[in-house]
Amino acid sequence: MGCPKRVIVVLLSFLGFLILFGFRTVFTMVMVYVITDNDNDEETIFKCTVNGTAWDLQLDWSVATSQYFNTAYFVGYVITQLPGGYLAVRFSPAKMLGGSILFSGICFLILAFFMKYSPIIVFVTRFIQGTVEGVLQPAMSSVLSAWAPKSERARIVGFSFSGVYLSTSLASLVTGVGTCYVSWNFGLFVYGILGILLSFVWLYAIYDSPDQHPALSEKERMIFQEEGSNVQLASAALAKNIPWKSIVTSPPVWALLLANFTRSWVFATMVTEIPQYFADVFRLNVATIGFLTFFPPLLMSVFIVFGGILMDVLIQRNKLSTTAGRKLSIAIGFGPEAIIVMALGFVPSYTTASVLLVLAEGLAGLGIAGYRVNPVDLSPQYASVLTGVARSGQLGATVSTGLAGALRQKNAESWQKILLITGAVHLFMVIIYGIFGSGNQQDWGHPVYEKLVKPKKEPPKKYGSTSQTSEKVEMNGTLANGCPSKKGIGSIYDVQDTNKH
């Protein structure tokens, strides 16, 4: 329809994050409602009408049990991060991502039908759901690194990932209202079906790189030739040459890993624990909690997009280096958020807590616009691998939910401990990233290409990444595979072009 294909990639990426990360909030909201220990109605904005009807469900489970469900999910999520990064280099990342959405949606429908029968069903299903979703972000980083021109990198990644945070707002509102006025499993059904439908659209419309797209316009093709990352397609040879030693000994990678660890810790607290915080400390029901938790991620999503555009402009105009831009985003975004989280346990009312959450999460959007794009900065070719390594920091979410389960005692004092620890950990990350973080493409971040025609008894020659314009291959008028040159003798071609012949 004349729409740039990268716009379609970004839009569907945004929707994918919007639905998949909404799964976490939907499940948390359902747990807050169905567990009898959370039968709160002392202070409320909304009254639930399904209470006591056939559409109601009350389970004699403890809140600690629901924490174990979250822990099962995050354990599954963590163990597939690094394998997911490798698989996205070896196989099609777009197909991996579509499959992740499909199977996660199916898991939600299973919960909608069978959750009420046994906590074991919930535990196993949540673990499986976490496992299949673990490959999502490594695969998405690989797709976006191929489809994001350098001058649009932060805004494309920022807009795509804004769906992660907007998902919390949308899922809170939909599930809170649907649970109170339609059925206890309304959110599970809606999100499960949406996930399955989106997976089919994604598998049909999204390609691993612009070179593969059969309907890419000539104008857009020129943009990628001039500003594209020139990444190789997934293959066994590419996977074999991953520079593991350089990756695991790189200080910027470790800074990125710490950022993911602490951000996952805080995000899990915001998504899976703050609803319980409102229920324990202020005795609110699920509809009211859904309404109050709608606004903070909404503002965060706006600031993610704004922060991405702002940093792109400042870097393009040479006002900031890429490294300075990433560090500045982290400092002004996550620093104030960490302080506000620590203060949250001492506020006197849920209205004050809500205002502080809006402020904290809005500012955090600026930090997210910096660290989400960082794997593509360090190495566009191995962005999925770096994302897999960094997303191993999802262990922070597992620690966070486990800590909350251990300390939570349904009073304000226990939540003060939880929030103080969470804020302090986040503030520590801001300092470390300011010292060791980087936005520069690393020396090891370029792929190695082999000459396609090898002279007998000579070792294969290696060439550097085509992502650097200074590293080109002159073939004296003949391409490496024997095809004649289009531009005559003396033309300079990158190896990416030889592969097209």
Tab-separated table of N, CA, C and O in Angstrom, residues 106 242 332 392:
chain	number	residue	atom	x	y	z
A	106	ILE	N	-1.658	-19.561	23.473
A	106	ILE	CA	-2.300	-20.843	23.768
A	106	ILE	C	-2.239	-21.145	25.265
A	106	ILE	O	-3.207	-21.632	25.856
A	242	ILE	N	30.438	-16.642	16.359
A	242	ILE	CA	30.097	-15.691	17.419
A	242	ILE	C	31.307	-15.497	18.344
A	242	ILE	O	31.859	-16.478	18.855
A	332	ILE	N	19.226	10.363	33.939
A	332	ILE	CA	18.054	11.196	34.223
A	332	ILE	C	16.759	10.393	34.241
A	332	ILE	O	15.734	10.870	34.717
A	392	SER	N	19.725	-12.269	30.280
A	392	SER	CA	19.934	-13.223	31.369
A	392	SER	C	19.778	-12.509	32.701
A	392	SER	O	19.559	-13.143	33.740
